[in-house]
Amino acid sequence: MRMVDVIDAKRNGKTLTDDQLQFFVDGVVDGSIPDYQISALLMAIYFQGMTSEEQTSLTMKMMHSGEHLDLSKIPGIKVDKHSTGGVGDKVSLPLAAMVAATGIPVPMISGRGLGHTGGTLDKLEAIPGFKVEISEQDFINQVAKEKLAIVGATGEVAPADKKIYGLRDVTDTVDSIPLIASSIMSKKIASGTDALVIDVKTGAGAFMKTLDQSRALANALVGIGKKAGLQCMAVISDMNQPLGNKVGNSLEIEESIDVLKGKGPHDLTDLVLTLGSYMVVMGGKAKTPEEARQLLEQTIANGTALDRFKAMVIAQGGDPRVIDDYTVMPQAKYHIPYRAKRDGVLSKLSADEVGTASMLLGGGRQQASDQLDYSVGIELHHKLGDEVKAGDTLLTIYSNQEEIPAVEKLLDESIEISDHYDKPELIHEIIE
Ligand code: URA
């Protein structure tokens, strides 16, 4: 087979065969296909798209290009969640604990943050001693015993994706639905879960800016998951403003524990309960999402969800005092208020710019090698649609520098106050 013929077929809108996709993925991994031919095929896929069968076939071949976990020794239906990434998105932390408290095993393989979005692993590392890199055997033992673990990838997962993602980044082919969907699902299927709930973000701070694009991505992800034999569904949730009230690593751990204590912000708690309800139904502990939601609410009221979080912290070497004393995590020196410049209704609180502001404070990475400052971040005192008066504190900036002109300038651009603005919906659609 010749790569030029595979490119020619896709360029002319044909459906690639299983053999052609296998030839492509093998050649990506063994280095026999040069970057310029991989890139040409990516561009052809970008313009011509892929059928649902092609997407699933590409996903499975990418998944088989690396290691995959066998979780069959853990009894029960294993359930995981994936988010396409957002700002203030600490959902995985309370969600894993609440679902685990219903008796469902939650083996979560998470990632690190880059650019304006945070990463679950970085947030957990704000807890002194918490280890996110543990062996596969320890991961399996912990999920079997404690019902949850949140870790980084234990082996080399989907190396074909790593190579392809690097080329997509420099050939402007990142935002192609078949390429995003096969990239995400190859890694998720390799993680060995039986069921998956996907939180597809939509809006200014998300990969997908419009509801139509988000719906198309959600359908592609769920379609691949189901064809691969997973129970799978997606929720499309809003990412025009940050989720919850806190952005930054220590701050997001605080807010996650607050959710487990029943005093989390309304939007975050609602999204956790919505995603969790479907996980509990897929995990076989409830017949309907409504029944599942009640079960999850009980795990907050009776303290079992908080207990699961604490068990995970202890099992992964973290300091359990964090549950009652947030100051065991790094704390910022300065708390700087950012005030409203006029009376009105908050009409813009751009998630991506607030995320970038937190990154500039040191809470996120501009490059993968950057060190993080866990203590910094931003606390929101108002959300979109709130009425505010000139001089009200809109945000508190947690910083280790007294003067932060670049951050304040960025916040000036990310915030608008108008005469009227309706509060946005948090959950736009459910795709089953
Ligand atoms: N996340 C991934 O893992 N891959 C993509 O292509 C986009 C988001």
Coordinates of C-alpha atoms in Angstrom, one line a residue, residues 56-361:
T56 CA -14.6 4.2 15.2
S57 CA -12.1 2.2 13.1
L58 CA -9.5 5.0 13.4
T59 CA -10.2 5.2 17.2
M60 CA -9.7 1.5 17.8
K61 CA -6.5 1.4 15.8
M62 CA -5.1 4.4 17.7
M63 CA -6.2 2.7 21.0
H64 CA -4.4 -0.5 20.0
S65 CA -1.2 1.4 19.1
G66 CA -0.4 1.6 22.8
E67 CA -1.0 0.0 26.2
H68 CA -4.5 -0.5 27.5
L69 CA -5.6 -1.3 31.1
D70 CA -7.4 -4.5 32.0
L71 CA -9.7 -3.6 34.9
S72 CA -11.6 -6.9 34.8
K73 CA -10.3 -7.9 38.3
I74 CA -12.2 -5.0 39.8
P75 CA -15.8 -6.2 40.6
G76 CA -18.7 -4.2 39.3
I77 CA -19.4 -1.9 36.4
K78 CA -16.6 0.6 36.2
V79 CA -17.7 4.1 35.3
D80 CA -15.6 7.2 34.3
K81 CA -16.2 10.7 33.1
H82 CA -14.4 12.9 30.6
S83 CA -14.6 16.6 30.1
T84 CA -13.6 18.4 26.9
G85 CA -12.0 21.0 29.2
G86 CA -12.9 24.3 30.8
V87 CA -12.1 26.9 33.3
G88 CA -12.9 26.3 37.0
D89 CA -13.9 22.7 35.9
K90 CA -13.2 20.7 39.1
V91 CA -16.2 18.5 38.5
S92 CA -14.2 15.2 38.5
L93 CA -13.1 15.7 42.2
P94 CA -16.5 15.8 43.9
L95 CA -18.1 13.6 41.2
A96 CA -15.7 10.7 41.6
A97 CA -16.3 10.7 45.4
M98 CA -20.0 10.9 45.2
V99 CA -20.4 8.2 42.6
A100 CA -17.9 6.0 44.5
A101 CA -20.0 6.5 47.7
T102 CA -22.9 4.7 46.0
G103 CA -20.7 1.7 45.6
I104 CA -19.7 2.1 41.9
P105 CA -16.0 1.8 41.1
V106 CA -14.6 5.0 39.6
P107 CA -11.2 4.5 37.9
M108 CA -10.3 8.0 36.7
I109 CA -7.4 8.7 34.4
S110 CA -7.0 12.4 34.2
G111 CA -4.7 15.0 32.6
R112 CA -2.8 18.2 33.3
G113 CA -3.7 21.7 32.3
L114 CA -2.3 23.7 29.5
G115 CA -3.1 27.3 28.5
H116 CA -6.3 28.7 30.0
T117 CA -7.7 25.3 31.1
G118 CA -6.7 23.6 34.4
G119 CA -6.0 19.9 34.8
T120 CA -7.4 17.6 37.5
L121 CA -3.9 16.2 38.3
D122 CA -2.5 19.6 38.9
K123 CA -5.3 20.5 41.3
L124 CA -4.8 17.3 43.3
E125 CA -1.1 18.0 43.6
A126 CA -2.0 21.2 45.6
I127 CA -2.8 18.8 48.4
P128 CA 0.6 18.2 50.1
G129 CA 2.0 14.7 49.4
F130 CA -0.8 13.7 47.0
K131 CA 0.7 11.3 44.3
V132 CA -1.0 11.1 40.9
E133 CA 1.6 8.7 39.4
I134 CA 1.0 5.2 40.9
S135 CA 1.6 1.8 39.4
E136 CA -1.1 0.0 37.5
Q137 CA -1.4 -2.6 40.2
D138 CA -1.8 0.0 43.0
F139 CA -4.4 1.8 40.9
I140 CA -6.4 -1.4 40.5
N141 CA -6.0 -2.3 44.1
Q142 CA -7.1 1.1 45.3
V143 CA -10.2 1.2 43.0
A144 CA -11.2 -2.3 44.3
K145 CA -10.8 -1.3 47.9
E146 CA -11.7 2.4 48.1
K147 CA -13.9 2.5 45.0
L148 CA -12.0 5.4 43.5
A149 CA -8.6 6.7 42.3
I150 CA -7.6 9.6 40.2
V151 CA -4.3 9.2 38.5
G152 CA -2.2 10.1 35.4
A153 CA -1.9 7.6 32.6
T154 CA 0.0 4.6 33.9
G155 CA 1.6 3.4 30.6
E156 CA 2.1 4.7 27.1
V157 CA -1.5 5.2 26.0
A158 CA -2.3 5.7 22.3
P159 CA 1.2 6.8 21.0
A160 CA -0.4 7.3 17.6
D161 CA -2.5 10.1 19.1
K162 CA 0.5 11.7 20.6
K163 CA 2.2 12.0 17.3
I164 CA -0.9 13.0 15.4
Y165 CA -1.9 15.6 18.0
G166 CA 1.5 17.3 17.7
L167 CA 1.1 17.6 14.0
R168 CA -2.5 18.8 14.3
D169 CA -1.3 21.6 16.5
V170 CA 1.1 23.0 13.9
T171 CA -1.0 22.3 10.8
D172 CA -4.2 24.0 12.0
T173 CA -6.2 20.8 12.0
V174 CA -7.0 20.6 15.8
D175 CA -10.7 21.5 15.5
S176 CA -11.8 18.7 13.3
I177 CA -14.6 16.6 14.9
P178 CA -13.4 13.2 13.6
L179 CA -9.8 14.0 14.8
I180 CA -10.9 15.3 18.2
A181 CA -13.3 12.4 18.8
S182 CA -10.8 9.7 17.8
S183 CA -8.1 11.4 19.9
I184 CA -10.3 11.5 23.1
M185 CA -11.9 8.1 22.7
S186 CA -8.8 6.2 21.8
K187 CA -7.4 7.2 25.2
K188 CA -10.6 6.7 27.1
I189 CA -11.3 3.2 25.7
A190 CA -7.6 2.3 26.6
S191 CA -8.3 3.2 30.2
G192 CA -10.5 0.1 30.5
T193 CA -13.7 1.6 31.8
D194 CA -17.1 0.0 31.1
A195 CA -19.2 3.2 31.0
L196 CA -18.4 6.8 30.2
V197 CA -20.2 10.1 30.7
I198 CA -18.8 12.9 28.6
D199 CA -19.1 16.6 29.6
V200 CA -18.9 18.5 26.3
K201 CA -18.3 22.1 27.0
T202 CA -19.7 24.8 24.8
G203 CA -19.1 28.6 24.6
A204 CA -16.3 31.1 24.7
G205 CA -14.0 29.1 27.1
A206 CA -14.5 25.8 25.3
F207 CA -13.0 24.1 22.3
M208 CA -16.4 24.2 20.6
K209 CA -17.8 27.7 20.6
T210 CA -21.3 27.0 19.2
L211 CA -24.0 24.6 20.3
D212 CA -24.1 23.1 16.8
Q213 CA -20.4 22.2 16.9
S214 CA -20.7 20.9 20.5
R215 CA -23.7 18.7 19.5
A216 CA -21.8 17.3 16.6
L217 CA -18.8 16.5 18.8
A218 CA -21.0 15.0 21.5
N219 CA -22.7 12.8 18.9
A220 CA -19.4 11.7 17.4
L221 CA -18.0 10.8 20.9
V222 CA -21.0 8.9 22.0
G223 CA -21.3 7.1 18.6
I224 CA -17.7 5.9 18.9
G225 CA -18.1 4.9 22.5
K226 CA -21.2 2.8 21.8
K227 CA -19.7 1.1 18.7
A228 CA -16.6 0.3 20.9
G229 CA -19.0 -1.5 23.3
L230 CA -19.0 1.1 26.1
Q231 CA -22.2 2.5 27.8
C232 CA -21.8 6.1 26.8
M233 CA -23.7 9.4 27.0
A234 CA -22.9 13.1 26.9
V235 CA -24.0 16.3 28.5
I236 CA -23.5 19.6 26.8
S237 CA -22.7 22.2 29.5
D238 CA -22.0 25.9 29.4
M239 CA -18.5 27.3 29.4
N240 CA -19.1 31.0 28.6
Q241 CA -18.1 31.8 32.2
P242 CA -16.0 29.8 34.6
L243 CA -17.7 26.9 36.4
G244 CA -18.3 27.5 40.1
N245 CA -16.7 30.4 41.9
K246 CA -13.0 29.5 42.2
V247 CA -10.3 29.2 39.6
G248 CA -6.8 28.0 40.6
N249 CA -5.4 24.8 42.1
S250 CA -5.7 25.1 45.9
L251 CA -8.8 27.2 45.4
E252 CA -10.5 24.5 43.3
I253 CA -9.7 21.8 45.9
E254 CA -11.4 24.0 48.5
E255 CA -14.5 24.4 46.4
S256 CA -14.6 20.6 45.6
I257 CA -14.5 19.8 49.2
D258 CA -17.2 22.4 49.8
V259 CA -19.5 20.6 47.3
L260 CA -18.9 17.4 49.3
K261 CA -19.9 19.2 52.5
G262 CA -23.1 20.4 50.9
K263 CA -22.0 24.1 50.6
G264 CA -20.6 24.2 47.1
P265 CA -21.8 26.8 44.5
H266 CA -25.1 26.0 42.9
D267 CA -23.9 25.6 39.2
L268 CA -21.0 23.3 40.1
T269 CA -23.2 21.2 42.4
D270 CA -25.9 20.9 39.8
L271 CA -23.5 19.8 37.0
V272 CA -21.9 17.2 39.3
L273 CA -25.4 15.8 40.2
T274 CA -26.5 15.8 36.6
L275 CA -23.3 13.9 35.3
G276 CA -23.3 11.7 38.4
S277 CA -27.0 10.7 37.9
Y278 CA -26.2 9.2 34.5
M279 CA -23.0 7.5 35.9
V280 CA -25.1 5.9 38.7
V281 CA -27.7 4.6 36.2
M282 CA -25.0 3.2 34.0
G283 CA -23.3 1.7 37.0
G284 CA -26.6 -0.2 37.8
K285 CA -27.4 1.4 41.2
A286 CA -30.5 3.3 40.0
K287 CA -33.1 2.8 37.3
T288 CA -33.7 6.5 36.5
P289 CA -31.5 9.7 36.6
E290 CA -34.0 11.1 39.1
E291 CA -33.6 8.2 41.5
A292 CA -29.8 8.4 41.0
R293 CA -29.8 12.1 41.8
Q294 CA -31.5 11.3 45.2
L295 CA -28.9 8.7 46.0
L296 CA -26.1 11.2 45.2
E297 CA -27.7 13.9 47.3
Q298 CA -27.8 11.4 50.2
T299 CA -24.0 10.8 49.9
I300 CA -23.5 14.5 50.6
A301 CA -26.1 14.6 53.4
N302 CA -24.7 11.5 55.2
G303 CA -21.0 12.3 54.7
T304 CA -20.2 9.2 52.7
A305 CA -19.0 11.2 49.7
L306 CA -16.6 13.2 51.8
D307 CA -15.4 10.0 53.4
R308 CA -14.6 8.6 50.0
F309 CA -12.6 11.7 49.1
K310 CA -10.7 11.5 52.3
A311 CA -10.0 7.8 51.7
M312 CA -8.6 8.6 48.2
V313 CA -6.4 11.4 49.7
I314 CA -5.0 9.0 52.3
A315 CA -4.5 6.1 49.8
Q316 CA -2.6 8.4 47.4
G317 CA -0.3 9.8 50.1
G318 CA -2.0 13.2 50.6
D319 CA -2.5 15.1 53.8
P320 CA -6.0 14.3 55.0
R321 CA -6.1 17.4 57.3
V322 CA -7.0 19.2 54.0
I323 CA -10.6 18.1 54.6
D324 CA -11.0 20.4 57.6
D325 CA -8.2 22.9 57.1
Y326 CA -7.7 24.3 53.6
T327 CA -4.6 26.2 54.8
V328 CA -2.5 23.0 54.7
M329 CA -2.4 23.8 50.9
P330 CA -0.2 26.7 49.6
Q331 CA -1.8 30.1 50.2
A332 CA -1.3 33.3 48.3
K333 CA 0.2 36.3 50.0
Y334 CA -2.1 39.0 48.5
H335 CA -5.9 39.0 48.2
I336 CA -6.5 41.9 45.7
P337 CA -10.1 43.0 45.0
Y338 CA -11.2 43.7 41.5
R339 CA -14.2 46.1 41.5
A340 CA -17.1 46.9 39.3
K341 CA -16.7 50.1 37.3
R342 CA -20.4 50.9 36.9
D343 CA -23.9 49.9 38.1
G344 CA -25.7 47.3 35.9
V345 CA -25.8 43.6 35.1
L346 CA -22.8 41.4 34.6
S347 CA -23.0 40.5 30.9
K348 CA -19.5 39.2 30.2
L349 CA -17.2 37.1 32.4
S350 CA -15.1 35.4 29.7
A351 CA -14.1 31.9 30.9
D352 CA -11.0 31.8 28.6
E353 CA -9.7 35.2 29.8
V354 CA -10.3 34.4 33.5
G355 CA -8.4 31.2 32.9
T356 CA -5.6 33.0 31.1
A357 CA -5.5 35.5 34.0
S358 CA -5.1 32.6 36.5
M359 CA -2.3 31.2 34.3
L360 CA -0.5 34.6 34.2
L361 CA -0.6 34.6 38.0

